[in-house]
């Protein structure tokens, strides 16, 4: 309570994490390979396309040393299709991009930002985790690399409105033990919705605390009496 | 429940609940405004929740308790029916500034399945409206003003949380444009 910051991440922090995403650039100048903390970077040879982290791409763009190639899902056609999907299915978010198959059974699965979900060869039909931040930043820094930046901006706004409304109305079906399917929700949306959704869940838990206590007491009693109906109950609930 | 220093918990405990004295207590008449007299058996007094709870739960030597608690007027059947009919139009703040906290405390003392249902449904229905108002800057001044004035303390915090996070994202977006 004494902390001035709310729990979770603030929007600038989410945007900072997003800057690790790889994007495709077309360099205009040669640049020698860099040894970055995140791994070595291949030398930039114009006009060969390369994937670089977003922060470097924005820097190069600002210095006019490179052009950014927006990911395919940031095209007006893809965004319109996704927006249609969002408005058609009122109770689910559009699915996140499919994960690539694992190389072998004992490798750890990759997660953003180590997936190439925002490069030029990303899937065109799904919004990746950092869609909103990445879209806004690219539109701001590299609007001239888009074919139709105003339309893209409008569609992003529309998507954001539709999805936030869904997130807000998801709480109506919550109860102290239940949940809302949040597959496909992006980083910035989680950050924006966190305070409200957790507040609602806390409030509901407070109201239903006495019922929960009763349930626990009853279960404990049953277990102490050697009455093993408890396992069956849990199976039924699932 | 709550921290020792939680102001909201203290204020919740200070809300009055109707109590009926089951025994005559000598010298307790000042609770009724009767400075020197006794508290008669069967008299009804509004006591703060913490005091009423203590008196109701403490068992004297003869097993009957000192007072019996009733549900406060904020949680009367009339109010619950109104909430069942339309949760959005009830002014919870006028009923009790800490309506839900009071409800939770009362539910610890009474066993009322239905009240849990009504309060949960009310909270959920109103939370959806709160979220919409928090994202709509004109709502707080225009047609939503009456609704927002009727929010209880929990709901106000919820409104503030939803409003602040939306504001933070907007601030980030304008910050981006300045660069």
CSV table of C-alpha atoms in Angstrom, one decimal:
chain,number,residue,atom,x,y,z
A,1,UNK,CA,0.0,0.0,0.0
A,2,UNK,CA,2.8,2.3,0.8
A,3,UNK,CA,4.3,1.8,-2.7
A,4,UNK,CA,3.5,4.7,-5.0
A,5,UNK,CA,3.3,2.4,-8.0
A,6,UNK,CA,0.4,0.1,-8.6
A,7,UNK,CA,1.1,-3.7,-8.7
A,8,UNK,CA,2.1,-4.9,-12.1
A,9,UNK,CA,3.9,-3.1,-14.9
A,10,UNK,CA,3.4,0.5,-15.9
A,11,UNK,CA,2.8,1.3,-19.7
A,12,UNK,CA,6.4,2.6,-20.2
A,13,UNK,CA,7.8,-0.6,-18.6
A,14,UNK,CA,5.6,-2.7,-20.9
A,15,UNK,CA,6.8,-0.7,-23.9
A,16,UNK,CA,10.4,-1.2,-22.7
A,17,UNK,CA,9.9,-4.9,-22.7
A,18,UNK,CA,8.4,-4.7,-26.2
A,19,UNK,CA,11.5,-3.1,-27.5
A,20,UNK,CA,13.2,-6.5,-27.4
A,21,UNK,CA,11.0,-7.8,-30.1
A,22,UNK,CA,12.7,-8.5,-33.4
A,23,UNK,CA,11.6,-6.5,-36.4
A,24,UNK,CA,12.8,-6.6,-40.0
A,25,UNK,CA,14.7,-3.6,-41.3
A,26,UNK,CA,16.1,-2.7,-44.7
A,27,UNK,CA,19.4,-0.9,-43.9
A,28,UNK,CA,20.5,2.0,-46.0
A,29,UNK,CA,24.0,2.1,-44.6
A,30,UNK,CA,26.6,-0.5,-43.8
A,31,UNK,CA,27.0,-1.3,-40.1
A,32,UNK,CA,29.4,-3.7,-38.6
A,33,UNK,CA,28.3,-6.5,-36.5
A,34,UNK,CA,27.5,-5.6,-32.8
A,35,UNK,CA,28.1,-7.7,-29.7
A,36,UNK,CA,24.8,-7.1,-27.9
A,37,UNK,CA,23.8,-8.6,-24.5
A,38,UNK,CA,21.0,-10.4,-26.3
A,39,UNK,CA,23.4,-12.1,-28.7
A,40,UNK,CA,25.6,-11.0,-31.6
A,41,UNK,CA,24.1,-9.0,-34.4
A,42,UNK,CA,25.0,-9.7,-37.9
A,43,UNK,CA,26.6,-6.9,-40.0
A,44,UNK,CA,24.0,-4.8,-41.9
A,45,UNK,CA,24.5,-4.9,-45.6
A,46,UNK,CA,22.2,-2.7,-47.7
A,47,UNK,CA,19.8,-3.7,-49.2
A,48,UNK,CA,19.7,-7.0,-47.4
A,49,UNK,CA,16.8,-7.5,-44.9
A,50,UNK,CA,17.8,-8.2,-41.4
A,51,UNK,CA,16.0,-8.8,-38.1
A,52,UNK,CA,17.1,-6.5,-35.3
A,53,UNK,CA,15.6,-5.6,-31.9
A,54,UNK,CA,13.0,-2.9,-32.0
A,55,UNK,CA,15.0,-0.4,-30.0
A,56,UNK,CA,17.8,-0.6,-32.5
A,57,UNK,CA,15.4,-0.4,-35.4
A,58,UNK,CA,13.8,2.7,-34.0
A,59,UNK,CA,17.3,4.3,-33.4
A,60,UNK,CA,18.4,3.5,-37.0
A,61,UNK,CA,15.1,4.8,-38.3
A,62,UNK,CA,15.4,8.0,-36.4
A,63,UNK,CA,19.0,8.5,-37.8
A,64,UNK,CA,17.6,7.6,-41.3
A,65,UNK,CA,20.0,4.7,-41.6
A,66,UNK,CA,17.3,2.1,-42.2
A,67,UNK,CA,13.7,1.5,-43.2
A,68,UNK,CA,11.5,-0.7,-41.1
A,69,UNK,CA,9.4,-3.3,-42.7
A,70,UNK,CA,6.1,-3.5,-40.8
A,71,UNK,CA,5.0,-7.0,-39.8
A,72,UNK,CA,2.3,-8.5,-42.1
A,73,UNK,CA,-0.3,-8.4,-39.4
A,74,UNK,CA,0.0,-4.6,-39.3
A,75,UNK,CA,-1.5,-4.3,-42.8
A,76,UNK,CA,-5.0,-2.9,-43.2
A,77,UNK,CA,-6.3,-6.2,-44.7
A,78,UNK,CA,-5.1,-8.3,-41.8
A,79,UNK,CA,-6.3,-5.9,-39.2
A,80,UNK,CA,-9.7,-5.6,-40.9
A,81,UNK,CA,-10.0,-9.4,-40.9
A,82,UNK,CA,-9.0,-9.6,-37.2
A,83,UNK,CA,-11.4,-6.8,-36.3
A,84,UNK,CA,-14.2,-8.7,-38.0
A,85,UNK,CA,-13.3,-11.8,-36.1
A,86,UNK,CA,-13.3,-9.8,-32.8
A,87,UNK,CA,-16.7,-8.3,-33.5
A,88,UNK,CA,-18.2,-11.6,-34.7
A,89,UNK,CA,-17.2,-13.6,-31.6
A,90,UNK,CA,-18.3,-11.5,-28.7
A,91,UNK,CA,-17.0,-13.8,-26.0
A,92,UNK,CA,-13.5,-14.6,-27.0
A,93,UNK,CA,-10.4,-12.8,-28.2
A,94,UNK,CA,-8.8,-13.5,-31.5
A,95,UNK,CA,-6.3,-16.3,-31.0
A,96,UNK,CA,-2.6,-15.6,-30.5
A,97,UNK,CA,-0.1,-16.7,-33.2
A,98,UNK,CA,0.6,-20.4,-33.3
A,99,UNK,CA,3.7,-21.5,-31.6
A,100,UNK,CA,6.4,-23.1,-33.7
A,101,UNK,CA,7.0,-26.8,-33.2
A,102,UNK,CA,9.6,-27.6,-30.6
A,103,UNK,CA,12.9,-28.8,-32.0
A,104,UNK,CA,13.0,-31.7,-29.5
A,105,UNK,CA,11.2,-32.8,-26.4
A,106,UNK,CA,13.7,-31.4,-23.9
A,107,UNK,CA,14.1,-27.9,-25.2
A,108,UNK,CA,12.2,-25.2,-23.4
A,109,UNK,CA,9.4,-23.5,-25.3
A,110,UNK,CA,10.1,-20.1,-26.6
A,111,UNK,CA,8.0,-17.1,-25.6
A,112,UNK,CA,7.9,-13.5,-26.7
A,113,UNK,CA,10.2,-11.6,-27.3
A,114,UNK,CA,12.3,-14.5,-28.5
A,115,UNK,CA,9.7,-15.5,-31.2
A,116,UNK,CA,9.9,-13.8,-34.5
A,117,UNK,CA,6.3,-12.7,-34.2
A,118,UNK,CA,6.8,-9.2,-35.6
A,119,UNK,CA,9.3,-9.7,-38.4
A,120,UNK,CA,8.4,-9.5,-42.0
A,121,UNK,CA,7.7,-13.3,-42.2
A,122,UNK,CA,5.4,-13.4,-39.2
A,123,UNK,CA,1.9,-14.9,-39.4
A,124,UNK,CA,-0.4,-12.4,-41.0
A,125,UNK,CA,-3.6,-13.6,-39.3
A,126,UNK,CA,-2.9,-13.3,-35.5
A,127,UNK,CA,-2.0,-10.5,-33.1
A,128,UNK,CA,1.2,-11.3,-31.1
A,129,UNK,CA,1.6,-10.5,-27.4
A,130,UNK,CA,3.0,-7.0,-27.9
A,131,UNK,CA,0.7,-6.0,-30.8
A,132,UNK,CA,-0.6,-2.7,-29.4
A,133,UNK,CA,2.8,-1.3,-28.1
A,134,UNK,CA,4.6,-2.4,-31.3
A,135,UNK,CA,1.9,-1.0,-33.6
A,136,UNK,CA,1.8,2.4,-31.8
A,137,UNK,CA,5.6,2.7,-31.7
A,138,UNK,CA,6.1,1.8,-35.3
A,139,UNK,CA,3.3,4.1,-36.4
A,140,UNK,CA,4.9,6.9,-34.5
A,141,UNK,CA,8.5,6.4,-35.6
A,142,UNK,CA,8.1,5.0,-39.0
A,143,UNK,CA,4.8,6.1,-40.4
A,144,UNK,CA,6.3,6.7,-43.8
A,145,UNK,CA,7.2,2.9,-44.1
A,146,UNK,CA,3.5,2.0,-43.9
A,147,UNK,CA,1.4,2.0,-47.0
A,148,UNK,CA,-1.6,3.5,-45.4
A,149,UNK,CA,-0.7,4.6,-41.8
A,150,UNK,CA,-3.9,6.5,-41.1
A,151,UNK,CA,-6.0,3.5,-41.9
A,152,UNK,CA,-3.8,1.2,-39.8
A,153,UNK,CA,-4.0,3.7,-36.9
A,154,UNK,CA,-7.7,3.8,-37.1
A,155,UNK,CA,-8.0,0.0,-37.2
A,156,UNK,CA,-5.6,-0.3,-34.2
A,157,UNK,CA,-7.8,2.1,-32.2
A,158,UNK,CA,-10.9,0.1,-33.2
A,159,UNK,CA,-9.3,-3.2,-32.1
A,160,UNK,CA,-8.2,-1.7,-28.8
A,161,UNK,CA,-11.7,-0.4,-28.1
A,162,UNK,CA,-13.4,-3.8,-28.9
A,163,UNK,CA,-11.0,-5.8,-26.9
A,164,UNK,CA,-11.0,-3.6,-23.9
A,165,UNK,CA,-14.8,-3.6,-23.8
A,166,UNK,CA,-14.6,-7.4,-23.9
A,167,UNK,CA,-12.1,-7.5,-21.0
A,168,UNK,CA,-14.3,-5.2,-19.0
A,169,UNK,CA,-17.5,-7.2,-19.6
A,170,UNK,CA,-15.7,-10.4,-18.8
A,171,UNK,CA,-15.9,-9.5,-15.1
A,172,UNK,CA,-19.7,-9.9,-15.3
A,173,UNK,CA,-19.3,-13.7,-15.6
A,174,UNK,CA,-16.7,-14.0,-12.8
A,175,UNK,CA,-17.3,-15.5,-9.5
A,176,UNK,CA,-15.0,-16.1,-6.6
A,177,UNK,CA,-13.7,-19.4,-8.0
A,178,UNK,CA,-14.4,-18.9,-11.7
A,179,UNK,CA,-12.4,-17.3,-14.4
A,180,UNK,CA,-12.4,-15.5,-17.7
A,181,UNK,CA,-10.7,-16.9,-20.8
A,182,UNK,CA,-7.9,-14.4,-21.6
A,183,UNK,CA,-6.1,-16.3,-24.4
A,184,UNK,CA,-4.7,-13.9,-26.9
A,185,UNK,CA,-4.8,-10.8,-24.6
A,186,UNK,CA,-1.8,-8.6,-25.2
A,187,UNK,CA,0.8,-7.2,-22.8
A,188,UNK,CA,-0.5,-3.6,-22.7
A,189,UNK,CA,-4.1,-4.8,-22.3
A,190,UNK,CA,-3.1,-7.0,-19.4
A,191,UNK,CA,-1.3,-3.9,-17.9
A,192,UNK,CA,-4.4,-1.8,-18.4
A,193,UNK,CA,-6.9,-4.3,-17.2
A,194,UNK,CA,-5.0,-5.6,-14.2
A,195,UNK,CA,-6.0,-3.1,-11.6
A,196,UNK,CA,-9.7,-3.3,-12.4
A,197,UNK,CA,-10.0,-7.1,-12.8
A,198,UNK,CA,-8.0,-7.9,-9.7
A,199,UNK,CA,-10.1,-5.3,-7.8
A,200,UNK,CA,-13.3,-7.0,-8.8
A,201,UNK,CA,-12.0,-10.4,-7.9
A,202,UNK,CA,-10.8,-9.2,-4.5
A,203,UNK,CA,-14.2,-7.6,-3.9
A,204,UNK,CA,-16.1,-10.8,-4.8
A,205,UNK,CA,-13.8,-12.9,-2.6
A,206,UNK,CA,-14.4,-10.6,0.3
A,207,UNK,CA,-18.2,-10.9,-0.1
A,208,UNK,CA,-18.1,-14.7,-0.5
A,209,UNK,CA,-15.4,-15.2,2.2
A,210,UNK,CA,-17.8,-16.6,4.7
A,211,UNK,CA,-19.1,-19.2,2.2
A,212,UNK,CA,-15.6,-20.2,1.4
A,213,UNK,CA,-14.8,-20.6,5.1
A,214,UNK,CA,-17.9,-22.8,5.6
A,215,UNK,CA,-16.9,-25.0,2.7
A,216,UNK,CA,-13.4,-25.4,4.0
A,217,UNK,CA,-14.8,-26.3,7.5
A,218,UNK,CA,-17.1,-28.8,6.0
A,219,UNK,CA,-14.4,-30.4,3.9
A,220,UNK,CA,-12.1,-30.6,6.9
A,221,UNK,CA,-14.8,-32.2,8.9
A,222,UNK,CA,-15.5,-34.8,6.2
A,223,UNK,CA,-11.8,-35.6,5.9
A,224,UNK,CA,-11.5,-36.0,9.7
A,225,UNK,CA,-14.5,-38.4,9.7
A,226,UNK,CA,-12.8,-40.5,7.1
A,227,UNK,CA,-15.5,-39.7,4.6
A,228,UNK,CA,-13.8,-39.5,1.2
A,229,UNK,CA,-16.5,-37.8,-0.8
A,230,UNK,CA,-14.1,-34.9,-1.2
A,231,UNK,CA,-12.3,-36.4,-4.2
A,232,UNK,CA,-15.5,-37.0,-6.0
A,233,UNK,CA,-16.7,-33.4,-5.4
A,234,UNK,CA,-13.5,-32.0,-6.9
A,235,UNK,CA,-13.9,-34.2,-10.0
A,236,UNK,CA,-17.4,-32.9,-10.5
A,237,UNK,CA,-16.4,-29.3,-10.3
A,238,UNK,CA,-14.0,-29.7,-13.2
B,1,UNK,CA,-9.9,-9.6,8.1
B,2,UNK,CA,-8.0,-6.6,7.1
B,3,UNK,CA,-5.0,-5.1,8.7
B,4,UNK,CA,-5.0,-3.6,12.2
B,5,UNK,CA,-4.3,-0.2,10.7
B,6,UNK,CA,-6.8,-0.5,7.8
B,7,UNK,CA,-8.9,2.6,8.0
B,8,UNK,CA,-11.7,1.1,6.0
B,9,UNK,CA,-11.9,-1.9,8.3
B,10,UNK,CA,-12.1,0.4,11.3
B,11,UNK,CA,-14.8,2.5,9.7
B,12,UNK,CA,-16.7,-0.6,8.8
B,13,UNK,CA,-16.6,-1.8,12.4
B,14,UNK,CA,-17.9,1.6,13.5
B,15,UNK,CA,-21.1,1.3,11.6
B,16,UNK,CA,-24.2,0.9,13.7
B,17,UNK,CA,-26.2,-2.3,13.9
B,18,UNK,CA,-29.5,-2.7,15.8
B,19,UNK,CA,-29.2,-4.8,18.9
B,20,UNK,CA,-31.7,-6.0,21.4
B,21,UNK,CA,-30.7,-6.4,25.0
B,22,UNK,CA,-31.8,-9.8,26.4
B,23,UNK,CA,-30.9,-9.0,30.0
B,24,UNK,CA,-31.1,-5.9,32.2
B,25,UNK,CA,-27.7,-4.4,32.6
B,26,UNK,CA,-27.1,-2.1,35.5
B,27,UNK,CA,-25.4,1.2,34.7
B,28,UNK,CA,-25.4,0.8,30.9
B,29,UNK,CA,-28.2,3.2,30.4
B,30,UNK,CA,-25.9,5.8,28.9
B,31,UNK,CA,-25.9,3.9,25.7
B,32,UNK,CA,-29.6,4.9,25.3
B,33,UNK,CA,-29.0,8.5,26.4
B,34,UNK,CA,-30.2,7.7,29.9
B,35,UNK,CA,-27.1,8.9,31.8
B,36,UNK,CA,-27.6,7.1,35.2
B,37,UNK,CA,-30.2,4.5,34.6
B,38,UNK,CA,-30.0,0.8,33.8
B,39,UNK,CA,-30.3,-0.8,30.4
B,40,UNK,CA,-33.7,-2.6,30.5
B,41,UNK,CA,-34.3,-6.0,29.1
B,42,UNK,CA,-35.7,-6.0,25.6
B,43,UNK,CA,-34.6,-2.5,24.8
B,44,UNK,CA,-33.4,-1.9,21.3
B,45,UNK,CA,-30.2,0.2,20.8
B,46,UNK,CA,-28.0,1.0,17.8
B,47,UNK,CA,-24.5,-0.1,18.7
B,48,UNK,CA,-21.3,0.0,16.6
B,49,UNK,CA,-20.7,-3.3,15.0
B,50,UNK,CA,-17.5,-4.1,17.0
B,51,UNK,CA,-19.4,-3.6,20.3
B,52,UNK,CA,-22.5,-5.4,19.3
B,53,UNK,CA,-20.6,-8.3,18.0
B,54,UNK,CA,-18.6,-8.6,21.2
B,55,UNK,CA,-21.7,-8.4,23.4
B,56,UNK,CA,-23.6,-10.9,21.2
B,57,UNK,CA,-20.8,-13.5,21.0
B,58,UNK,CA,-19.6,-13.2,24.6
B,59,UNK,CA,-21.2,-15.8,26.8
B,60,UNK,CA,-21.9,-15.0,30.3
B,61,UNK,CA,-22.2,-17.7,33.0
B,62,UNK,CA,-25.8,-18.5,32.3
B,63,UNK,CA,-25.6,-19.5,28.7
B,64,UNK,CA,-27.9,-16.9,27.1
B,65,UNK,CA,-26.0,-14.1,25.4
B,66,UNK,CA,-26.3,-10.4,26.4
B,67,UNK,CA,-27.7,-9.0,23.2
B,68,UNK,CA,-29.0,-10.3,19.9
B,69,UNK,CA,-27.9,-8.7,16.7
B,70,UNK,CA,-30.2,-7.9,13.8
B,71,UNK,CA,-29.1,-7.2,10.3
B,72,UNK,CA,-28.5,-3.4,9.8
B,73,UNK,CA,-31.0,-1.4,7.8
B,74,UNK,CA,-28.5,-1.1,4.9
B,75,UNK,CA,-28.9,-4.9,4.4
B,76,UNK,CA,-32.7,-5.1,5.1
B,77,UNK,CA,-34.8,-7.3,2.8
B,78,UNK,CA,-36.2,-4.2,1.2
B,79,UNK,CA,-32.7,-3.1,0.1
B,80,UNK,CA,-31.9,-6.6,-1.1
B,81,UNK,CA,-35.1,-6.7,-3.2
B,82,UNK,CA,-34.2,-3.4,-4.7
B,83,UNK,CA,-30.7,-4.7,-5.6
B,84,UNK,CA,-32.3,-7.8,-7.1
B,85,UNK,CA,-34.5,-5.6,-9.2
B,86,UNK,CA,-31.9,-3.2,-10.5
B,87,UNK,CA,-28.4,-3.0,-8.9
B,88,UNK,CA,-27.5,0.1,-10.9
B,89,UNK,CA,-30.0,2.5,-9.4
B,90,UNK,CA,-29.5,1.9,-5.7
B,91,UNK,CA,-27.5,4.6,-3.9
B,92,UNK,CA,-25.2,2.3,-1.8
B,93,UNK,CA,-23.3,5.2,-0.3
B,94,UNK,CA,-26.4,6.6,1.3
B,95,UNK,CA,-27.1,3.2,2.8
B,96,UNK,CA,-23.6,2.6,4.2
B,97,UNK,CA,-20.3,4.1,3.1
B,98,UNK,CA,-18.7,0.7,3.4
B,99,UNK,CA,-21.6,-1.3,2.1
B,100,UNK,CA,-19.8,-4.4,0.9
B,101,UNK,CA,-17.4,-4.6,3.8
B,102,UNK,CA,-20.4,-4.3,6.1
B,103,UNK,CA,-22.1,-7.0,4.1
B,104,UNK,CA,-19.0,-9.3,4.4
B,105,UNK,CA,-18.8,-8.7,8.2
B,106,UNK,CA,-22.5,-9.4,8.6
B,107,UNK,CA,-22.2,-12.6,6.6
B,108,UNK,CA,-19.5,-13.8,8.9
B,109,UNK,CA,-22.1,-13.6,11.7
B,110,UNK,CA,-25.2,-14.7,9.9
B,111,UNK,CA,-25.6,-17.6,7.6
B,112,UNK,CA,-27.4,-16.2,4.6
B,113,UNK,CA,-26.8,-17.9,1.2
B,114,UNK,CA,-29.1,-15.5,-0.6
B,115,UNK,CA,-27.4,-12.4,0.6
B,116,UNK,CA,-24.1,-13.6,-0.8
B,117,UNK,CA,-25.7,-14.2,-4.1
B,118,UNK,CA,-27.4,-10.8,-4.2
B,119,UNK,CA,-24.3,-8.9,-3.1
B,120,UNK,CA,-22.0,-10.7,-5.6
B,121,UNK,CA,-24.4,-10.1,-8.5
B,122,UNK,CA,-24.8,-6.5,-7.5
B,123,UNK,CA,-21.0,-6.0,-7.3
B,124,UNK,CA,-20.5,-7.6,-10.7
B,125,UNK,CA,-23.2,-5.6,-12.4
B,126,UNK,CA,-22.1,-2.3,-10.9
B,127,UNK,CA,-18.4,-3.1,-11.7
B,128,UNK,CA,-19.2,-3.3,-15.4
B,129,UNK,CA,-20.8,0.1,-15.3
B,130,UNK,CA,-17.9,1.5,-13.2
B,131,UNK,CA,-15.5,0.3,-15.8
B,132,UNK,CA,-17.4,1.9,-18.6
B,133,UNK,CA,-17.6,5.2,-16.7
B,134,UNK,CA,-13.9,5.1,-15.9
B,135,UNK,CA,-13.0,4.9,-19.5
B,136,UNK,CA,-15.3,7.6,-20.6
B,137,UNK,CA,-14.1,10.9,-19.3
B,138,UNK,CA,-17.4,12.7,-20.0
B,139,UNK,CA,-19.4,10.1,-18.0
B,140,UNK,CA,-18.1,11.2,-14.7
B,141,UNK,CA,-19.5,14.7,-15.2
B,142,UNK,CA,-22.6,14.1,-17.3
B,143,UNK,CA,-25.2,11.4,-17.0
B,144,UNK,CA,-23.0,9.1,-14.8
B,145,UNK,CA,-22.6,11.6,-12.0
B,146,UNK,CA,-25.6,10.4,-10.0
B,147,UNK,CA,-24.4,6.8,-10.3
B,148,UNK,CA,-20.8,7.7,-9.3
B,149,UNK,CA,-22.1,9.6,-6.3
B,150,UNK,CA,-23.8,6.4,-5.1
B,151,UNK,CA,-20.7,4.3,-5.1
B,152,UNK,CA,-19.5,2.7,-1.9
B,153,UNK,CA,-15.9,3.0,-0.8
B,154,UNK,CA,-14.8,-0.3,-2.4
B,155,UNK,CA,-16.4,0.7,-5.7
B,156,UNK,CA,-14.7,4.1,-5.5
B,157,UNK,CA,-11.3,2.4,-5.3
B,158,UNK,CA,-12.3,0.3,-8.2
B,159,UNK,CA,-13.2,3.3,-10.2
B,160,UNK,CA,-10.0,5.0,-9.4
B,161,UNK,CA,-7.9,1.9,-10.3
B,162,UNK,CA,-9.7,1.5,-13.7
B,163,UNK,CA,-9.4,5.2,-14.4
B,164,UNK,CA,-5.7,5.5,-13.4
B,165,UNK,CA,-4.7,2.5,-15.6
B,166,UNK,CA,-6.5,3.9,-18.6
B,167,UNK,CA,-5.0,7.3,-18.0
B,168,UNK,CA,-1.5,5.8,-17.7
B,169,UNK,CA,-1.9,4.1,-21.1
B,170,UNK,CA,-3.2,7.4,-22.7
B,171,UNK,CA,-0.3,9.3,-21.1
B,172,UNK,CA,2.2,6.8,-22.6
B,173,UNK,CA,0.7,7.2,-26.0
B,174,UNK,CA,0.9,11.0,-25.9
B,175,UNK,CA,4.5,10.7,-24.6
B,176,UNK,CA,5.3,8.7,-27.6
B,177,UNK,CA,4.1,11.4,-29.9
B,178,UNK,CA,6.3,14.1,-28.3
B,179,UNK,CA,9.5,12.2,-29.2
